[in-house]
Each structure stands twice: as C-alpha cells, then as structure tokens.
mmCIF file of N, CA and C in Angstrom:
data_model
loop_
_atom_site.group_PDB
_atom_site.id
_atom_site.type_symbol
_atom_site.label_atom_id
_atom_site.label_comp_id
_atom_site.label_asym_id
_atom_site.label_seq_id
_atom_site.Cartn_x
_atom_site.Cartn_y
_atom_site.Cartn_z
ATOM 1 N N LEU A 1 6.726 14.490 -19.099
ATOM 2 C CA LEU A 1 6.536 14.315 -17.663
ATOM 3 C C LEU A 1 6.285 15.669 -17.038
ATOM 4 N N ILE A 2 5.207 15.761 -16.305
ATOM 5 C CA ILE A 2 4.852 17.012 -15.639
ATOM 6 C C ILE A 2 5.007 16.822 -14.140
ATOM 7 N N LEU A 3 5.744 17.720 -13.521
ATOM 8 C CA LEU A 3 5.927 17.668 -12.071
ATOM 9 C C LEU A 3 5.417 18.954 -11.459
ATOM 10 N N ALA A 4 4.719 18.837 -10.376
ATOM 11 C CA ALA A 4 4.243 20.011 -9.643
ATOM 12 C C ALA A 4 4.750 19.899 -8.222
ATOM 13 N N GLY A 5 5.106 21.009 -7.616
ATOM 14 C CA GLY A 5 5.671 20.951 -6.273
ATOM 15 C C GLY A 5 4.957 21.850 -5.295
ATOM 16 N N CYS A 6 5.251 21.603 -4.047
ATOM 17 C CA CYS A 6 4.726 22.375 -2.939
ATOM 18 C C CYS A 6 5.829 23.302 -2.437
ATOM 19 N N ALA A 7 5.477 24.417 -1.879
ATOM 20 C CA ALA A 7 6.470 25.351 -1.369
ATOM 21 C C ALA A 7 7.291 24.760 -0.230
ATOM 22 N N THR A 8 6.810 23.719 0.433
ATOM 23 C CA THR A 8 7.529 23.156 1.573
ATOM 24 C C THR A 8 8.755 22.358 1.161
ATOM 25 N N THR A 9 9.011 22.184 -0.133
ATOM 26 C CA THR A 9 10.154 21.391 -0.550
ATOM 27 C C THR A 9 11.434 22.208 -0.644
ATOM 28 N N SER A 10 11.362 23.509 -0.639
ATOM 29 C CA SER A 10 12.578 24.309 -0.639
ATOM 30 C C SER A 10 13.097 24.418 0.782
ATOM 31 N N ALA A 11 14.395 24.640 0.924
ATOM 32 C CA ALA A 11 14.985 24.720 2.261
ATOM 33 C C ALA A 11 14.385 25.903 3.007
ATOM 34 N N PRO A 12 13.812 25.652 4.168
ATOM 35 C CA PRO A 12 13.197 26.737 4.931
ATOM 36 C C PRO A 12 14.234 27.725 5.429
ATOM 37 N N LYS A 13 13.845 28.976 5.490
ATOM 38 C CA LYS A 13 14.727 29.993 6.032
ATOM 39 C C LYS A 13 14.532 30.061 7.534
ATOM 40 N N PRO A 14 15.626 30.251 8.263
ATOM 41 C CA PRO A 14 15.476 30.344 9.706
ATOM 42 C C PRO A 14 14.684 31.575 10.108
ATOM 43 N N ALA A 15 13.932 31.461 11.180
ATOM 44 C CA ALA A 15 13.179 32.599 11.699
ATOM 45 C C ALA A 15 14.147 33.640 12.229
ATOM 46 N N SER A 16 13.738 34.883 12.242
ATOM 47 C CA SER A 16 14.649 35.947 12.658
ATOM 48 C C SER A 16 14.366 36.450 14.066
ATOM 49 N N SER A 17 13.724 35.613 14.888
ATOM 50 C CA SER A 17 13.345 36.063 16.220
ATOM 51 C C SER A 17 14.509 36.124 17.194
ATOM 52 N N SER A 18 15.570 35.342 16.976
ATOM 53 C CA SER A 18 16.713 35.387 17.880
ATOM 54 C C SER A 18 17.974 34.941 17.173
ATOM 55 N N ALA A 19 19.111 35.295 17.759
ATOM 56 C CA ALA A 19 20.395 34.906 17.175
ATOM 57 C C ALA A 19 20.537 33.388 17.170
ATOM 58 N N THR A 20 20.055 32.710 18.208
ATOM 59 C CA THR A 20 20.125 31.250 18.274
ATOM 60 C C THR A 20 19.376 30.636 17.105
ATOM 61 N N THR A 21 18.202 31.134 16.837
ATOM 62 C CA THR A 21 17.401 30.600 15.747
ATOM 63 C C THR A 21 18.035 30.919 14.401
ATOM 64 N N GLU A 22 18.563 32.127 14.250
ATOM 65 C CA GLU A 22 19.142 32.512 12.973
ATOM 66 C C GLU A 22 20.400 31.720 12.648
ATOM 67 N N ASN A 23 21.280 31.591 13.614
ATOM 68 C CA ASN A 23 22.581 31.003 13.340
ATOM 69 C C ASN A 23 22.768 29.608 13.920
ATOM 70 N N GLY A 24 22.003 29.245 14.915
ATOM 71 C CA GLY A 24 22.256 28.016 15.631
ATOM 72 C C GLY A 24 21.648 26.759 15.056
ATOM 73 N N TRP A 25 20.630 26.834 14.224
ATOM 74 C CA TRP A 25 19.946 25.627 13.767
ATOM 75 C C TRP A 25 20.854 24.708 12.975
ATOM 76 N N GLU A 26 21.828 25.274 12.263
ATOM 77 C CA GLU A 26 22.730 24.450 11.466
ATOM 78 C C GLU A 26 23.639 23.592 12.339
ATOM 79 N N LYS A 27 23.830 23.994 13.598
ATOM 80 C CA LYS A 27 24.691 23.251 14.517
ATOM 81 C C LYS A 27 23.947 22.138 15.241
ATOM 82 N N VAL A 28 22.628 22.111 15.143
ATOM 83 C CA VAL A 28 21.842 21.068 15.801
ATOM 84 C C VAL A 28 22.135 19.727 15.130
ATOM 85 N N ILE A 29 22.398 18.731 15.958
ATOM 86 C CA ILE A 29 22.713 17.388 15.475
ATOM 87 C C ILE A 29 21.432 16.562 15.453
ATOM 88 N N VAL A 30 21.264 15.769 14.407
ATOM 89 C CA VAL A 30 20.132 14.849 14.318
ATOM 90 C C VAL A 30 20.698 13.437 14.378
ATOM 91 N N THR A 31 20.188 12.633 15.297
ATOM 92 C CA THR A 31 20.694 11.273 15.491
ATOM 93 C C THR A 31 19.553 10.289 15.628
ATOM 94 N N ARG A 32 19.870 9.037 15.409
ATOM 95 C CA ARG A 32 18.913 7.958 15.640
ATOM 96 C C ARG A 32 19.441 7.013 16.727
ATOM 97 N N ASN A 33 20.580 7.366 17.329
ATOM 98 C CA ASN A 33 21.239 6.552 18.334
ATOM 99 C C ASN A 33 20.933 7.087 19.742
ATOM 100 N N PRO A 34 20.161 6.360 20.542
ATOM 101 C CA PRO A 34 19.809 6.828 21.893
ATOM 102 C C PRO A 34 21.029 7.094 22.783
ATOM 103 N N ASP A 35 22.137 6.399 22.541
ATOM 104 C CA ASP A 35 23.349 6.619 23.339
ATOM 105 C C ASP A 35 23.892 8.039 23.175
ATOM 106 N N ASP A 36 23.585 8.687 22.049
ATOM 107 C CA ASP A 36 24.079 10.044 21.785
ATOM 108 C C ASP A 36 23.458 11.087 22.713
ATOM 109 N N VAL A 37 22.337 10.779 23.339
ATOM 110 C CA VAL A 37 21.666 11.753 24.201
ATOM 111 C C VAL A 37 21.720 11.383 25.683
ATOM 112 N N LYS A 38 22.461 10.319 26.023
ATOM 113 C CA LYS A 38 22.587 9.923 27.436
ATOM 114 C C LYS A 38 23.207 11.058 28.234
ATOM 115 N N GLY A 39 22.603 11.359 29.377
ATOM 116 C CA GLY A 39 23.106 12.410 30.248
ATOM 117 C C GLY A 39 22.671 13.811 29.853
ATOM 118 N N MET A 40 21.931 13.941 28.759
ATOM 119 C CA MET A 40 21.462 15.252 28.312
ATOM 120 C C MET A 40 20.065 15.522 28.880
ATOM 121 N N THR A 41 19.660 16.777 28.856
ATOM 122 C CA THR A 41 18.359 17.181 29.372
ATOM 123 C C THR A 41 17.331 17.215 28.246
ATOM 124 N N ARG A 42 16.213 16.503 28.455
ATOM 125 C CA ARG A 42 15.119 16.497 27.470
ATOM 126 C C ARG A 42 14.449 17.864 27.482
ATOM 127 N N VAL A 43 14.268 18.435 26.300
ATOM 128 C CA VAL A 43 13.628 19.746 26.194
ATOM 129 C C VAL A 43 12.161 19.593 25.820
ATOM 130 N N ASP A 44 11.886 18.968 24.683
ATOM 131 C CA ASP A 44 10.510 18.806 24.221
ATOM 132 C C ASP A 44 10.506 17.945 22.969
ATOM 133 N N GLU A 45 9.317 17.502 22.566
ATOM 134 C CA GLU A 45 9.160 16.768 21.319
ATOM 135 C C GLU A 45 9.116 17.768 20.165
ATOM 136 N N VAL A 46 9.718 17.404 19.042
ATOM 137 C CA VAL A 46 9.706 18.244 17.846
ATOM 138 C C VAL A 46 9.307 17.380 16.654
ATOM 139 N N SER A 47 8.728 18.012 15.652
ATOM 140 C CA SER A 47 8.344 17.277 14.454
ATOM 141 C C SER A 47 8.418 18.190 13.241
ATOM 142 N N ALA A 48 8.525 17.557 12.079
ATOM 143 C CA ALA A 48 8.568 18.309 10.821
ATOM 144 C C ALA A 48 8.146 17.381 9.690
ATOM 145 N N SER A 49 7.659 17.979 8.617
ATOM 146 C CA SER A 49 7.294 17.195 7.445
ATOM 147 C C SER A 49 7.618 17.977 6.181
ATOM 148 N N ALA A 50 7.706 17.241 5.092
ATOM 149 C CA ALA A 50 7.910 17.840 3.773
ATOM 150 C C ALA A 50 7.142 16.987 2.776
ATOM 151 N N HIS A 51 6.549 17.644 1.776
ATOM 152 C CA HIS A 51 5.783 16.904 0.785
ATOM 153 C C HIS A 51 5.877 17.564 -0.591
ATOM 154 N N MET A 52 5.728 16.729 -1.626
ATOM 155 C CA MET A 52 5.767 17.209 -2.997
ATOM 156 C C MET A 52 5.176 16.128 -3.897
ATOM 157 N N PHE A 53 4.484 16.546 -4.947
ATOM 158 C CA PHE A 53 3.961 15.596 -5.911
ATOM 159 C C PHE A 53 5.112 14.790 -6.494
ATOM 160 N N PHE A 54 5.045 13.479 -6.370
ATOM 161 C CA PHE A 54 6.060 12.562 -6.880
ATOM 162 C C PHE A 54 7.471 12.919 -6.403
ATOM 163 N N GLY A 55 7.565 13.470 -5.193
ATOM 164 C CA GLY A 55 8.844 13.918 -4.649
ATOM 165 C C GLY A 55 9.782 12.785 -4.300
ATOM 166 N N ASP A 56 11.066 13.050 -4.436
ATOM 167 C CA ASP A 56 12.118 12.101 -4.092
ATOM 168 C C ASP A 56 12.210 11.979 -2.566
ATOM 169 N N PRO A 57 12.149 10.759 -2.020
ATOM 170 C CA PRO A 57 12.199 10.591 -0.567
ATOM 171 C C PRO A 57 13.445 11.209 0.077
ATOM 172 N N GLY A 58 14.591 11.100 -0.577
ATOM 173 C CA GLY A 58 15.825 11.666 -0.027
ATOM 174 C C GLY A 58 15.769 13.179 0.084
ATOM 175 N N SER A 59 15.258 13.837 -0.934
ATOM 176 C CA SER A 59 15.134 15.299 -0.913
ATOM 177 C C SER A 59 14.115 15.756 0.121
ATOM 178 N N LEU A 60 13.020 15.033 0.208
ATOM 179 C CA LEU A 60 11.986 15.370 1.189
ATOM 180 C C LEU A 60 12.517 15.180 2.610
ATOM 181 N N ARG A 61 13.278 14.105 2.830
ATOM 182 C CA ARG A 61 13.845 13.845 4.155
ATOM 183 C C ARG A 61 14.842 14.948 4.531
ATOM 184 N N LYS A 62 15.624 15.416 3.568
ATOM 185 C CA LYS A 62 16.582 16.494 3.820
ATOM 186 C C LYS A 62 15.849 17.778 4.230
ATOM 187 N N THR A 63 14.773 18.099 3.546
ATOM 188 C CA THR A 63 13.979 19.284 3.871
ATOM 189 C C THR A 63 13.354 19.170 5.259
ATOM 190 N N ALA A 64 12.798 17.997 5.559
ATOM 191 C CA ALA A 64 12.192 17.784 6.879
ATOM 192 C C ALA A 64 13.251 17.854 7.979
ATOM 193 N N THR A 65 14.461 17.388 7.691
ATOM 194 C CA THR A 65 15.550 17.440 8.672
ATOM 195 C C THR A 65 15.932 18.879 8.985
ATOM 196 N N VAL A 66 16.005 19.727 7.971
ATOM 197 C CA VAL A 66 16.303 21.148 8.197
ATOM 198 C C VAL A 66 15.219 21.760 9.089
ATOM 199 N N LYS A 67 13.969 21.448 8.806
ATOM 200 C CA LYS A 67 12.856 21.994 9.593
ATOM 201 C C LYS A 67 12.915 21.541 11.047
ATOM 202 N N ILE A 68 13.231 20.262 11.280
ATOM 203 C CA ILE A 68 13.252 19.760 12.659
ATOM 204 C C ILE A 68 14.432 20.363 13.421
ATOM 205 N N LYS A 69 15.542 20.617 12.728
ATOM 206 C CA LYS A 69 16.683 21.283 13.364
ATOM 207 C C LYS A 69 16.309 22.711 13.766
ATOM 208 N N GLN A 70 15.566 23.393 12.915
ATOM 209 C CA GLN A 70 15.129 24.759 13.225
ATOM 210 C C GLN A 70 14.194 24.769 14.431
ATOM 211 N N GLU A 71 13.288 23.798 14.507
ATOM 212 C CA GLU A 71 12.383 23.708 15.658
ATOM 213 C C GLU A 71 13.169 23.473 16.940
ATOM 214 N N ALA A 72 14.148 22.589 16.883
ATOM 215 C CA ALA A 72 14.969 22.296 18.058
ATOM 216 C C ALA A 72 15.771 23.519 18.489
ATOM 217 N N ALA A 73 16.313 24.259 17.527
ATOM 218 C CA ALA A 73 17.094 25.461 17.846
ATOM 219 C C ALA A 73 16.231 26.507 18.546
ATOM 220 N N LYS A 74 14.975 26.632 18.130
ATOM 221 C CA LYS A 74 14.063 27.581 18.776
ATOM 222 C C LYS A 74 13.880 27.251 20.254
ATOM 223 N N LEU A 75 14.023 25.970 20.596
ATOM 224 C CA LEU A 75 13.865 25.531 21.979
ATOM 225 C C LEU A 75 15.185 25.558 22.747
ATOM 226 N N GLY A 76 16.270 25.930 22.073
ATOM 227 C CA GLY A 76 17.578 25.968 22.712
ATOM 228 C C GLY A 76 18.254 24.608 22.774
ATOM 229 N N ALA A 77 17.787 23.664 21.993
ATOM 230 C CA ALA A 77 18.349 22.316 21.997
ATOM 231 C C ALA A 77 19.565 22.225 21.078
ATOM 232 N N SER A 78 20.402 21.217 21.338
ATOM 233 C CA SER A 78 21.590 21.026 20.517
ATOM 234 C C SER A 78 21.583 19.705 19.756
ATOM 235 N N ILE A 79 20.637 18.820 20.103
ATOM 236 C CA ILE A 79 20.568 17.515 19.438
ATOM 237 C C ILE A 79 19.119 17.030 19.417
ATOM 238 N N VAL A 80 18.760 16.293 18.363
ATOM 239 C CA VAL A 80 17.422 15.716 18.243
ATOM 240 C C VAL A 80 17.563 14.214 18.030
ATOM 241 N N LEU A 81 16.888 13.450 18.876
ATOM 242 C CA LEU A 81 16.831 12.005 18.718
ATOM 243 C C LEU A 81 15.571 11.670 17.924
ATOM 244 N N ILE A 82 15.750 11.181 16.694
ATOM 245 C CA ILE A 82 14.616 10.840 15.836
ATOM 246 C C ILE A 82 13.970 9.556 16.339
ATOM 247 N N GLN A 83 12.655 9.615 16.543
ATOM 248 C CA GLN A 83 11.899 8.449 17.000
ATOM 249 C C GLN A 83 11.024 7.872 15.903
ATOM 250 N N THR A 84 10.575 8.720 14.989
ATOM 251 C CA THR A 84 9.725 8.284 13.885
ATOM 252 C C THR A 84 10.204 8.943 12.600
ATOM 253 N N ASP A 85 10.366 8.125 11.563
ATOM 254 C CA ASP A 85 10.772 8.615 10.239
ATOM 255 C C ASP A 85 9.897 7.882 9.235
ATOM 256 N N ASP A 86 8.798 8.519 8.819
ATOM 257 C CA ASP A 86 7.825 7.885 7.936
ATOM 258 C C ASP A 86 7.864 8.493 6.543
ATOM 259 N N PHE A 87 7.703 7.612 5.535
ATOM 260 C CA PHE A 87 7.559 8.062 4.157
ATOM 261 C C PHE A 87 6.276 7.459 3.617
ATOM 262 N N ALA A 88 5.402 8.303 3.078
ATOM 263 C CA ALA A 88 4.163 7.846 2.456
ATOM 264 C C ALA A 88 4.253 8.134 0.965
ATOM 265 N N ALA A 89 4.190 7.085 0.165
ATOM 266 C CA ALA A 89 4.277 7.224 -1.287
ATOM 267 C C ALA A 89 2.876 7.293 -1.872
ATOM 268 N N THR A 90 2.479 8.466 -2.258
ATOM 269 C CA THR A 90 1.206 8.711 -2.914
ATOM 270 C C THR A 90 1.516 9.701 -4.031
ATOM 271 N N PRO A 91 0.553 10.155 -4.767
ATOM 272 C CA PRO A 91 0.887 11.218 -5.726
ATOM 273 C C PRO A 91 1.550 12.415 -5.038
ATOM 274 N N ILE A 92 1.186 12.652 -3.774
ATOM 275 C CA ILE A 92 1.880 13.681 -3.000
ATOM 276 C C ILE A 92 2.736 12.926 -1.983
ATOM 277 N N ASN A 93 4.018 12.725 -2.307
ATOM 278 C CA ASN A 93 4.907 12.010 -1.403
ATOM 279 C C ASN A 93 5.161 12.847 -0.163
ATOM 280 N N ASN A 94 5.232 12.186 0.987
ATOM 281 C CA ASN A 94 5.305 12.882 2.259
ATOM 282 C C ASN A 94 6.303 12.200 3.189
ATOM 283 N N VAL A 95 7.191 12.988 3.815
ATOM 284 C CA VAL A 95 8.102 12.497 4.846
ATOM 285 C C VAL A 95 7.745 13.199 6.145
ATOM 286 N N ASN A 96 7.563 12.428 7.213
ATOM 287 C CA ASN A 96 7.288 12.969 8.545
ATOM 288 C C ASN A 96 8.384 12.515 9.490
ATOM 289 N N LEU A 97 8.955 13.460 10.220
ATOM 290 C CA LEU A 97 9.958 13.169 11.241
ATOM 291 C C LEU A 97 9.421 13.599 12.597
ATOM 292 N N VAL A 98 9.589 12.759 13.601
ATOM 293 C CA VAL A 98 9.235 13.093 14.974
ATOM 294 C C VAL A 98 10.419 12.718 15.844
ATOM 295 N N GLY A 99 10.793 13.626 16.739
ATOM 296 C CA GLY A 99 11.919 13.338 17.605
ATOM 297 C C GLY A 99 11.804 14.080 18.926
ATOM 298 N N VAL A 100 12.809 13.877 19.768
ATOM 299 C CA VAL A 100 12.879 14.564 21.050
ATOM 300 C C VAL A 100 14.135 15.429 21.042
ATOM 301 N N ALA A 101 13.963 16.695 21.386
ATOM 302 C CA ALA A 101 15.073 17.639 21.431
ATOM 303 C C ALA A 101 15.735 17.600 22.807
ATOM 304 N N TYR A 102 17.063 17.647 22.821
ATOM 305 C CA TYR A 102 17.849 17.626 24.068
ATOM 306 C C TYR A 102 18.857 18.752 24.048
ATOM 307 N N LYS A 103 19.270 19.158 25.272
ATOM 308 C CA LYS A 103 20.370 20.128 25.391
ATOM 309 C C LYS A 103 21.326 19.669 26.457
#
C-alpha cells in the first residue's frame, strides 16, 4: 500500500504576528450549537480545509479544526459556530469547514 500526503495534513503552526494569534488559538471554542453564541458579537465568516490522498476523515477534520481556530483567533474571536462540515471522498480526500466567528 502506497500513501502520499499533502503538507496541509500536519498541524499548522500559529502565525507569529501577535500574542493573540500565537497563544490564543488553542482557547478558541468550536461548536455546532447556535445557543452557544447567543448574545455574542459576530466578527466574520471563517473557513478552513485539509486534504490528503486517501486521508482519514477524522484526521483531516482535526487539521481543518485547528486551522479554523487559528483564523478565528486572528480576528480576536473566542468561539466559532460551524455552519458547513463537508467531506469529499476521492483519491484526494478533502474536509471543508465553514463557520462564523464570535467574540
């Protein structure tokens, strides 16, 4: 069995542009429950994807989740409400996450 991968499957490193981005992305919460963001301020839409030849959907989703948390942290958000979670099974498996960042 031969497996080939894309660089996007490893856990992304946080950008070093600010302390919030460096240290804060791990504290960003990802939810699928709209009640979790009631009363919060909408910041912006965020998205992330991960792909790999014959990649495991769970691993790809974990990588995409780290990326979307990093995007939200760059915007100063503390929580992301996931609106779209797609998996495409092809020779290059792909997970796409789209959500709205709130603070």
